[in-house]
Structures are given as structure tokens and as C-alpha cells.
Coordinates of C-alpha atoms and ligand atoms in Angstrom, one line a residue:
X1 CA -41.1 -16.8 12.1
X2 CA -40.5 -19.1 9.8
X3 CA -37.8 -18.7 6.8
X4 CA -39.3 -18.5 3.1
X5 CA -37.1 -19.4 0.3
X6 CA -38.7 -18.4 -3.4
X7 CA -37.0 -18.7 -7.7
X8 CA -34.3 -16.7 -6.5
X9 CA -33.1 -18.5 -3.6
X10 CA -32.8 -21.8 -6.2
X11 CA -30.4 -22.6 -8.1
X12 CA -32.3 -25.4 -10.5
X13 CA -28.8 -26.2 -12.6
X14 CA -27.8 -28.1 -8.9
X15 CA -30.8 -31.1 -9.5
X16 CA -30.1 -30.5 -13.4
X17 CA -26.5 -31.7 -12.9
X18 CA -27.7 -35.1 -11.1
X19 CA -29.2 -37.9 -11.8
X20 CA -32.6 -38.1 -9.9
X21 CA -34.5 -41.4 -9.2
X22 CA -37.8 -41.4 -8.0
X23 CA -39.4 -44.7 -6.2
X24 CA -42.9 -44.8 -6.5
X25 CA -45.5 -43.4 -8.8
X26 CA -48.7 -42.8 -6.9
X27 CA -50.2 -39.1 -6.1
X28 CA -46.4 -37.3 -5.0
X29 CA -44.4 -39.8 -7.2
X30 CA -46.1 -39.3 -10.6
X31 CA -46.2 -35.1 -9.9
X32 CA -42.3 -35.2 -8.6
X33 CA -41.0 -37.4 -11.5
X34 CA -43.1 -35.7 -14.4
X35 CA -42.1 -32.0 -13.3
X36 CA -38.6 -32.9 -12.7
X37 CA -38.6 -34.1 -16.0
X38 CA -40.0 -31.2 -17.6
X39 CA -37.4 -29.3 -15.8
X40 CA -35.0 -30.9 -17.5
X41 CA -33.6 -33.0 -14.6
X42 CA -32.1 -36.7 -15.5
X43 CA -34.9 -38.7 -14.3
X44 CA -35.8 -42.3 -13.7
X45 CA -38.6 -44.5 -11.9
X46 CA -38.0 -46.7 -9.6
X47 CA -41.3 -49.5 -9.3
X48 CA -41.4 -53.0 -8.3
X49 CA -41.9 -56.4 -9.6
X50 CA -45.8 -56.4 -11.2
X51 CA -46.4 -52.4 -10.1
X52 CA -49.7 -51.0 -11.2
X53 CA -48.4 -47.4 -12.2
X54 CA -45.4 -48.6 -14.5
X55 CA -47.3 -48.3 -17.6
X56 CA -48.6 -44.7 -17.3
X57 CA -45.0 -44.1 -16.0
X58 CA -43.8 -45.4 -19.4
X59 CA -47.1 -43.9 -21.4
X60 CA -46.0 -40.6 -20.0
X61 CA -42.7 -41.0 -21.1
X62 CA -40.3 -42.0 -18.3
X63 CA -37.8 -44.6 -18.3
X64 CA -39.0 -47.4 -15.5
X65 CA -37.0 -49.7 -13.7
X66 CA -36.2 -51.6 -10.6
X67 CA -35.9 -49.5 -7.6
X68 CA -32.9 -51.3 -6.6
X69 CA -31.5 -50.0 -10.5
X70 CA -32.9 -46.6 -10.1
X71 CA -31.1 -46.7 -7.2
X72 CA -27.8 -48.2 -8.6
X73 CA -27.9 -45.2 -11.3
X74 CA -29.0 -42.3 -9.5
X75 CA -27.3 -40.1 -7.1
X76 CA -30.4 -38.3 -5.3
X77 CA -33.4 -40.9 -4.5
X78 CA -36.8 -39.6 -3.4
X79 CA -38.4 -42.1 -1.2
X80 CA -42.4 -41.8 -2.5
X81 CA -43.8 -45.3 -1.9
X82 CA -46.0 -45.2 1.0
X83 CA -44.7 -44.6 4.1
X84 CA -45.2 -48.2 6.0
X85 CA -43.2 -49.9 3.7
X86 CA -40.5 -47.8 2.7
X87 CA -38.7 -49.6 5.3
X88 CA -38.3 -52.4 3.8
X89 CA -37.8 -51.1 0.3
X90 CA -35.0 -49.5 1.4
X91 CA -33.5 -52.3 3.4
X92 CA -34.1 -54.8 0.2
X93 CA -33.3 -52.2 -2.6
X94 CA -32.0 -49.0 -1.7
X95 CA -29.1 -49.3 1.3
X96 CA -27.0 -51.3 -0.9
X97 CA -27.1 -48.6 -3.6
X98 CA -25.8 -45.5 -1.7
X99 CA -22.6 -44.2 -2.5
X100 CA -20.8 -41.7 -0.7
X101 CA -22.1 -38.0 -1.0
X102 CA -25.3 -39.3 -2.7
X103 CA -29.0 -38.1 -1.3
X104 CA -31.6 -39.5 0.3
X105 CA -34.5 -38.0 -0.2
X106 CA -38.1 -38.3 1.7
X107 CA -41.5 -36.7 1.0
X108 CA -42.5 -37.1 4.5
X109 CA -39.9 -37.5 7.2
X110 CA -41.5 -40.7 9.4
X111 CA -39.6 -43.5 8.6
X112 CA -35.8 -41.4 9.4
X113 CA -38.1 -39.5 12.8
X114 CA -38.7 -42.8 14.1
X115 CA -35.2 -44.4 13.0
X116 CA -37.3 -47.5 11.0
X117 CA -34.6 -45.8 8.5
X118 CA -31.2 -45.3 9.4
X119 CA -29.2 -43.9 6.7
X120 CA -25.5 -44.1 6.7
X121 CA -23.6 -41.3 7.7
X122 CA -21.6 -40.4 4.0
X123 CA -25.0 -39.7 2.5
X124 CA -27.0 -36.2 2.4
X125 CA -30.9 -36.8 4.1
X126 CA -33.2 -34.1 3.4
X127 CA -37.3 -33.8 3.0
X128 CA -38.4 -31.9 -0.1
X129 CA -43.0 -32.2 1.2
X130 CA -45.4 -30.0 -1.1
X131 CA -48.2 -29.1 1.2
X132 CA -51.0 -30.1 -1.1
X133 CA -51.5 -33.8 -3.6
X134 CA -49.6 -34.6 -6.1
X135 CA -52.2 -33.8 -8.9
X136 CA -52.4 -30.5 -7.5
X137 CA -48.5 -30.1 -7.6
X138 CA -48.4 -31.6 -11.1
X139 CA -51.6 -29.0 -12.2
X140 CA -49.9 -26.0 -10.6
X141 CA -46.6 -27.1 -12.4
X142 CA -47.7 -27.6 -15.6
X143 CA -50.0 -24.1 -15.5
X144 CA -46.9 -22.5 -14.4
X145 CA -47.5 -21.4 -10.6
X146 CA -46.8 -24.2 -7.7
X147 CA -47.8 -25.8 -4.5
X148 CA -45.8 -24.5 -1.6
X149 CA -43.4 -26.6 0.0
X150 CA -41.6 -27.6 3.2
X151 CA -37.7 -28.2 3.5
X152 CA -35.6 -30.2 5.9
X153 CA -32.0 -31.7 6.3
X154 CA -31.6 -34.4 8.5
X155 CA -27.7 -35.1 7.5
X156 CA -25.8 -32.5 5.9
X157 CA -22.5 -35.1 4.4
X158 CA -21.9 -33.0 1.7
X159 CA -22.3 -29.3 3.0
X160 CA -24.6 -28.3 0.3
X161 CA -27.7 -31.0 1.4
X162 CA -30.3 -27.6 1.7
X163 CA -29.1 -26.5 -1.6
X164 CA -30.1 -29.4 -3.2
X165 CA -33.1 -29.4 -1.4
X166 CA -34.2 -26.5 -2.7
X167 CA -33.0 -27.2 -6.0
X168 CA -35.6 -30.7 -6.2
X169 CA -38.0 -28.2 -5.0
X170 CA -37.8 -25.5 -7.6
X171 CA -37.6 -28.3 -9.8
X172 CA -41.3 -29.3 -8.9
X173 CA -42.4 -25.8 -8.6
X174 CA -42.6 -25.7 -5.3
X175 CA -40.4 -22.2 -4.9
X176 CA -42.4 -20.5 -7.1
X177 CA -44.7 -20.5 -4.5
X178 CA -42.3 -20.1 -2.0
X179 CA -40.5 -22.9 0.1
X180 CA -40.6 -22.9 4.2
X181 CA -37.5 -24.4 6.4
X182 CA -38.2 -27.0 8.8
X183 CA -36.6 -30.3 10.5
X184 CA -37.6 -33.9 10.1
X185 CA -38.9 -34.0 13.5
X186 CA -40.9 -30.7 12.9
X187 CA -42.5 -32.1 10.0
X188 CA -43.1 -35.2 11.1
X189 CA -44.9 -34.3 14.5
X190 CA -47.0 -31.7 13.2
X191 CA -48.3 -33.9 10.1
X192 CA -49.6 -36.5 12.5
X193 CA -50.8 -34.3 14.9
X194 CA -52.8 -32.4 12.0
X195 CA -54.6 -35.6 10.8
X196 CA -55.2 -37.1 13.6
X197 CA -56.6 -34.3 16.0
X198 CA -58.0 -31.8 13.3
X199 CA -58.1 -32.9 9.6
X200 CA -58.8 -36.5 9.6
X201 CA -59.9 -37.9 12.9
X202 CA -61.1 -34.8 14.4
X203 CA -63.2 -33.9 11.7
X204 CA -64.9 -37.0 11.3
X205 CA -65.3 -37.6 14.8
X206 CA -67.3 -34.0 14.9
X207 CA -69.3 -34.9 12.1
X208 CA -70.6 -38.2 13.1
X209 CA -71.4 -37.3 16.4
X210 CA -73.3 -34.3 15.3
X211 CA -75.1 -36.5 12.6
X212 CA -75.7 -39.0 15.7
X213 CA -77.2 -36.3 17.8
X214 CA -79.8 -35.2 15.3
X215 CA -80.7 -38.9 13.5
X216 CA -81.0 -40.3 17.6
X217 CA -83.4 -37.0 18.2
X218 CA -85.6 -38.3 15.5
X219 CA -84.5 -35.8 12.7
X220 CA -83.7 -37.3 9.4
X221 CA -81.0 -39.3 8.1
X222 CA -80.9 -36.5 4.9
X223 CA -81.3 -33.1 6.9
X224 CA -78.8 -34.7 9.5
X225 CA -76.3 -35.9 6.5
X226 CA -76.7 -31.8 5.0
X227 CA -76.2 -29.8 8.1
X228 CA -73.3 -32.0 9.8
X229 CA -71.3 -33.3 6.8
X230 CA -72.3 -31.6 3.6
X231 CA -72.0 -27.9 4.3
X232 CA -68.9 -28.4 5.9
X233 CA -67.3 -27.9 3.0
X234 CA -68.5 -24.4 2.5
X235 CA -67.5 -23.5 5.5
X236 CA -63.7 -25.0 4.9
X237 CA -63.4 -23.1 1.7
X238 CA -64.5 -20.1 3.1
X239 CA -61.6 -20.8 6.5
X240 CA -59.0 -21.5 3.1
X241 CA -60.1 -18.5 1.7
X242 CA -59.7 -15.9 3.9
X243 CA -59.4 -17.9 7.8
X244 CA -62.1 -18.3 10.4
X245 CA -62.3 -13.8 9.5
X246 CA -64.3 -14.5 6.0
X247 CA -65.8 -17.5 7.3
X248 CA -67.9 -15.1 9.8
X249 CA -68.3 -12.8 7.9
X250 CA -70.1 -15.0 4.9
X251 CA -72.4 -16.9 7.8
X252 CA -75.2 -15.2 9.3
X253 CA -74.6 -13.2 12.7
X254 CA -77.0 -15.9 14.2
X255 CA -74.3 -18.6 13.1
X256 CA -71.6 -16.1 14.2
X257 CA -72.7 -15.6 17.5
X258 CA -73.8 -19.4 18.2
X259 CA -70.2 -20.3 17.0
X260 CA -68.2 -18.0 19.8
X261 CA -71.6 -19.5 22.6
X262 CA -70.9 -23.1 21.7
X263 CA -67.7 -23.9 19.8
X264 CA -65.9 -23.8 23.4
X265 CA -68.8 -26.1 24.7
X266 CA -67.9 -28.7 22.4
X267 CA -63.9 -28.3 21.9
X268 CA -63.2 -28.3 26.2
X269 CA -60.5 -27.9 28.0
X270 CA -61.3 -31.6 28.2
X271 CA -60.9 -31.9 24.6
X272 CA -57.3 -29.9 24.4
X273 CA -56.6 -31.6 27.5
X274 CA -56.6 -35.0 25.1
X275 CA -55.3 -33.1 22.1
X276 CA -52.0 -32.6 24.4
X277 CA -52.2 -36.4 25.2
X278 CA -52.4 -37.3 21.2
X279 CA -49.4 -35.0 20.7
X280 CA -47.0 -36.5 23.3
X281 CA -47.8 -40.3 21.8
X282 CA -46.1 -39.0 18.6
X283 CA -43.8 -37.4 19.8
X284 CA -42.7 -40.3 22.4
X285 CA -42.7 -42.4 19.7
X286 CA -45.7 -44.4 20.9
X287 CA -48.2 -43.5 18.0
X288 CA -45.5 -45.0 15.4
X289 CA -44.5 -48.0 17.3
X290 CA -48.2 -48.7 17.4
X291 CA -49.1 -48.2 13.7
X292 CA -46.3 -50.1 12.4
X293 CA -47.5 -53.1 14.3
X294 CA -50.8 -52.4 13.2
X295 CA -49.5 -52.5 9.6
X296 CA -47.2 -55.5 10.2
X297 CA -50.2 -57.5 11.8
X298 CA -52.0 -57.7 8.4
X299 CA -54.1 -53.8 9.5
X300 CA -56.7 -56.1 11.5
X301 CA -57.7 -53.1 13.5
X302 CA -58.1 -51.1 10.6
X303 CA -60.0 -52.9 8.5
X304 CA -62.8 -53.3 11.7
X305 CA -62.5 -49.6 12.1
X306 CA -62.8 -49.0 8.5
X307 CA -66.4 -51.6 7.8
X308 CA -67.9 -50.3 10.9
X309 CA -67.6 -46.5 9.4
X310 CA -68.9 -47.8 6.0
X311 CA -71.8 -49.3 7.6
X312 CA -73.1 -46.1 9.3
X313 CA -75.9 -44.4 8.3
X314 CA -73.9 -41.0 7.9
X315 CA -72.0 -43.1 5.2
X316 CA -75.2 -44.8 3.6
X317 CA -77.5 -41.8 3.9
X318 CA -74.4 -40.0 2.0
X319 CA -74.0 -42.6 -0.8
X320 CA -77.9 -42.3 -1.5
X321 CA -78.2 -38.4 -1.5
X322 CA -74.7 -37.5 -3.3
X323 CA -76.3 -39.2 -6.5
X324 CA -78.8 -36.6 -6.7
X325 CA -76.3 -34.2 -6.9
X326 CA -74.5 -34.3 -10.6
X327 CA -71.7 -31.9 -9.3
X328 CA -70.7 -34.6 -6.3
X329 CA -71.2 -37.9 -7.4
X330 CA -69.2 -36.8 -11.0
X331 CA -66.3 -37.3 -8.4
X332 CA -66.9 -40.2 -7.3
X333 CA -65.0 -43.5 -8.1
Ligands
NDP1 P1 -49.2 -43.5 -3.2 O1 -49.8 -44.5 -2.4 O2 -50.1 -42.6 -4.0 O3 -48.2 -44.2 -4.2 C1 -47.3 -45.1 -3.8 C2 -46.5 -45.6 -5.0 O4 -45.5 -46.5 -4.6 C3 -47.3 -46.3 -6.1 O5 -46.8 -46.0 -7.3 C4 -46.9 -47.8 -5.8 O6 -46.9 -48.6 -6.9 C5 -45.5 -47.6 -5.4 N1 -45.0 -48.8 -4.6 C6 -45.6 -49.6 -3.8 N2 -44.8 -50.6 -3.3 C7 -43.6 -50.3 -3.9 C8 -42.4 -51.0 -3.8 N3 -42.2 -52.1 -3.0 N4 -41.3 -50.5 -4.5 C9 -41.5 -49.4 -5.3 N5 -42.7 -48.7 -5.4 C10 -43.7 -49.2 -4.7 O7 -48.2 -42.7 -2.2 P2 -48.2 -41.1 -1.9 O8 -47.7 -40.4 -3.2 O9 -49.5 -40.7 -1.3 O10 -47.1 -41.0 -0.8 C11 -45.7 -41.1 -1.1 C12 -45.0 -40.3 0.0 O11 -45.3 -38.9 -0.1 C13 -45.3 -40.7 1.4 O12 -44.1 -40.6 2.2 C14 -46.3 -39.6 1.8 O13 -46.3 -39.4 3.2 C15 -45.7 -38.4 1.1 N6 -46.7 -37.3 0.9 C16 -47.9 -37.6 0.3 C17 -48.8 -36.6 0.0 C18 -50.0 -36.8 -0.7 O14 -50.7 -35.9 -1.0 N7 -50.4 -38.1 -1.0 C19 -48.5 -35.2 0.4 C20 -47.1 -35.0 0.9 C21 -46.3 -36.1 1.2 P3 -48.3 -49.3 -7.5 O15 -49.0 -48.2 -8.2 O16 -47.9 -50.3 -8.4 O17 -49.1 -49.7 -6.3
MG2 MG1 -49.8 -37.2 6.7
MG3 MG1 -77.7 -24.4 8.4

């Protein structure tokens, strides 16, 4: 099972006694630096030449500079740009920076997992991840309560790198929801694995082929869009709420039985089968290598994958029918 660390496993006067930088200031970046701040942690931003987010930084109070100054002044740096090119932001501005017994920290261990990082080996590398976005982690914080939160120490220099781990985290809330132990590699793997099979690519493979099956029977565009993509999310909430349990028990028994009849017919062995296959590309390293070419080729691939999608009729038929509903489309960009 795995270890739970909560407020009085934390000792917040660790991070209060260092001098925090925080590169980047998108969804985790804006919630770490804010909290932290409000914690009262010594806090600066660390944004590039031109960034978009350095005047609400500012607006909101914090002190922005270079990353490569951030760097210079702080001893613990959170890595929170996004993950393909923090590579190269800490080859240009960060590497140079590090000073023995300082801390490299991550919000999401691939770049170290995959060694397109390679710290030295008089620094402390550890992965502080809250398991939800960063508005949700800066909401939570402010209302008092927090978003649970992984923990990982790649390279203990110091002896105290978990510590200070948990220290960041109670400084963004995280252990008053309670704080689980895990590795890099751990974290890493299972992230991947999540989006790609379940969350991400799973899901939306399920729903348009289900939306495929009915529009190519003749049914509607509309019906197919409600039944496939729309209601999903009632079901999720109910799975959040109370696991797959509540989610039976809120559905009709007709639903209930024709989920245990056909679930299995659509996830195979077949399907795990793959599933296994997805899993050993990250874990060999494969599923990386490929993405950072992807990335480094201009996202060619990508961007084909991503207009084909936005052309479908799931994604038109969706556009057209979320605008009749106030609750939805207030959401939307
Ligand atoms: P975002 O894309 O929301 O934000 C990225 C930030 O980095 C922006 O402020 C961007 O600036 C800035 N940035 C871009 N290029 C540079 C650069 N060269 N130097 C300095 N800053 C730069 O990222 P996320 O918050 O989504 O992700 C950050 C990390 O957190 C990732 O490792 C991710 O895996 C992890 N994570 C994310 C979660 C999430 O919910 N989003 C959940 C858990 C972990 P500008 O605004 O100017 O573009
Ligand atoms: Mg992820
Ligand atoms: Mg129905």
C-alpha cells in the first residue's frame, strides 16, 4: 500500500527558509507560485524573453524575471514550463545556475525518466505532482482544503531531499489532503499510460467509434453526439463520486446488466492484449524517443491528427448542439 504523508508529517518552516523559484506560469506554475507565496515562502518567477503570463504574474503580485536569474537567486527550482521543452530551458538557463545542495524540482518526472535531463550529482531531484489542474490546486488553496499530491526523490544530495519535498507540498496545500510516495519512474510510466490508454486516447477512441457506429447506421448526428459523448460525463462523475459501485447503482438495471454483457465484448483480451503493448513502449523508452522527435520535427503528425479530429462530425455535430445548452457553451473559449 502506498504511504500517505498529511499537515503533520510537514514541516512548512523547511521551504519557508529557502528561496523558491518557479519557471513557468501556466495552469501548475501560476497555482505553485501564488500558494507558495501566500505561505509565506521567498518566491520568484522565472519567464522568458516576450512570455505571455508575465503580466498577470506581476498583476498578481510576484516578482518576474529571467529564468536563468530566478535560477541564479534561488536555491529550490520547480521546473513548470511544458514538458518538451524544459530540456532545453534547462540546458540554456538553469544547469549553469545550480549550486551544490540546491533542488531541482519537477511537476512531472519525464524529462529526468528519460535522461533528456541529467542533473548533476551535488543537487537534490525530487517531484512535488498535484493530481488535479493548477486552478483547482490554486481554488482548493485559497478555500483552505487542497488537491492531493504525489512525492518522489530522484537524488537525495543533501539527505533531507523528501523533507523538502513535502515541505513545497504543504506549501501548496497539497498535505492537507494528504501527500502519496512514489519514484520518478513510477510517476512517469503510469501518467502516460493513463492518458494514453484510458483518459485521453482511450476515451476518445470509444467515443468516436460509438458515434461512428450509430451516425454510419443511419441514426442522427445529435442522438449519436448525446448518447456516446455527452452523457459520458454523468457517468464519470458518478465513477469520481463513489467508483464504478454508485455508477450502477444510479443507472438503470437494464444499463447495469448490458454493462457486465458487453463492456468485455468491446474492452478484449485483444484490447488489454494492446494495452500491455502501449505500456512496454513507455516504459522501453520508445513512446518518448518518439514524441520528442515529433515535437522537434515542427509536431507535423500532430497537427494532421489534430485537423482530421476537428473535422469530424462528432466534433461539428458537438460545436452546433453545445450552443443550445447555456450551462456548456458558458465554458467554452
Ligand atoms: P502550461 O503550458 O500551462 O504553462 C507553461 C508555462 O511555461 C507558461 O507560463 C509559459 O509561458 C512558460 N514557458 C514557456 N516557455 C518557457 C521558457 N522558455 N522559459 C520559461 N517559461 C516558459 O504548463 P502546465 O502547467 O500544464 O505544465 C507544467 C508542468 O506541470 C509540466 O511538467 C506538466 O507535466 C506538469 N503538470 C501539469 C498538470 C496540469 O494540470 N496542467 C498536472 C500535473 C503536472 P507563456 O505563458 O508565456 O507561454
Ligand atoms: Mg500527463
Ligand atoms: Mg441512454
Amino acid at each position: 500500500m502506498a504511504e500517505l504523508f498529511y499537515e503533520k508529517d510537514a514541516d512548512l518552516s523547511i521551504i519557508q527558509g529557502r528561496k523558491v523559484a518557479v519557471i513557468g506560469y501556466g495552469s501548475q506554475g501560476h497555482a505553485h507560485a501564488l500558494s507558495l507565496r501566500d505561505s509565506g515562502v521567498d518566491v520568484r518567477v522565472g519567464l522568458q524573453e516576450g512570455s505571455k503570463s508575465k503580466a498577470k504574474a506581476e498583476e498578481q503580485g510576484l516578482r518576474v524575471v529571467s529564468v536563468a536569474q530566478a535560477a541564479e537567486e534561488a536555491d529550490v527550482i520547480m521546473i513548470l514550463t511544458p514538458d518538451p521543452i524544459q530540456a532545453k530551458v534547462y540546458e540554456e538557463s538553469v544547469k549553469d545556475h545550480l549550486k551544490d545542495g540546491d533542488a531541482l524540482f519537477f511537476g512531472h518526472g519525464f524529462n529526468v525518466r528519460y535522461g533528456f535531463i541529467k542533473p548533476p550529482a551535488n543537487v537534490d531531484v525530487a517531484l512535488v505532482a498535484p493530481k488535479g489542474p493548477g486552478h483547482l490546486v490554486r481554488r482548493q488553496y485559497e478555500e483552505g482544503r487542497g488537491v492531493p499530491c504525489i512525492a518522489a526523490v530522484e537524488q537525495d544530495y543533501t539527505g533531507n531531499a523528501f523533507a523538502l519535498a513535502l515541505s513545497y507540498a504543504a506549501g501548496i496545500g497539497g498535505t492537507r489532503a494528504g501527500v502519496i510516495k512514489t519514484t520518478f519512474t513510477e510517476e512517469t510510466e503510469t501518467d502516460l499510460f493513463g492518458e494514453q490508454a484510458v483518459l485521453c486516447g482511450g476515451a476518445s477512441a470509444l467515443v468516436k467509434a460509438g458515434f461512428e457506429v450509430l451516425t454510419e447506421a443511419g441514426y442522427q448526428p445529435e442522438i449519436a453526439y448525446f448518447e456516446c459523448l455527452h452523457e459520458l460525463k454523468l457517468i464519470v462523475d458518478l465513477m469520481y463520486e463513489g467508483g464504478l459501485e454508485k455508477m450502477r447503482w444510479s443507472v438503470s438495471e437494464t444499463a447495469e446488466w448490458g454493462d457486465y454483457i458487453t463492456g468485455p465484448r468491446i474492452i478484449t483480451d485483444a484490447t488489454k492484449a494492446e494495452m500491455k503493448k502501449v505500456l512496454a513502449e513507455i516504459q522501453d523508452g520508445t513512446f518518448a524517443e518518439t514524441w520528442m522527435a515529433e515535437y522537434q520535427a515542427g509536431l507535423p503528425k500532430y497537427n494532421e491528427y489534430k485537423k482530421a479530429d476537428e473535422e469530424h462530425l462528432l466534433e461539428t455535430t458537438g460545436k452546433k448542439l453545445r450552443k443550445l445548452m447555456s450551462w456548456v457553451s458558458d465554458e467554452e473559449k
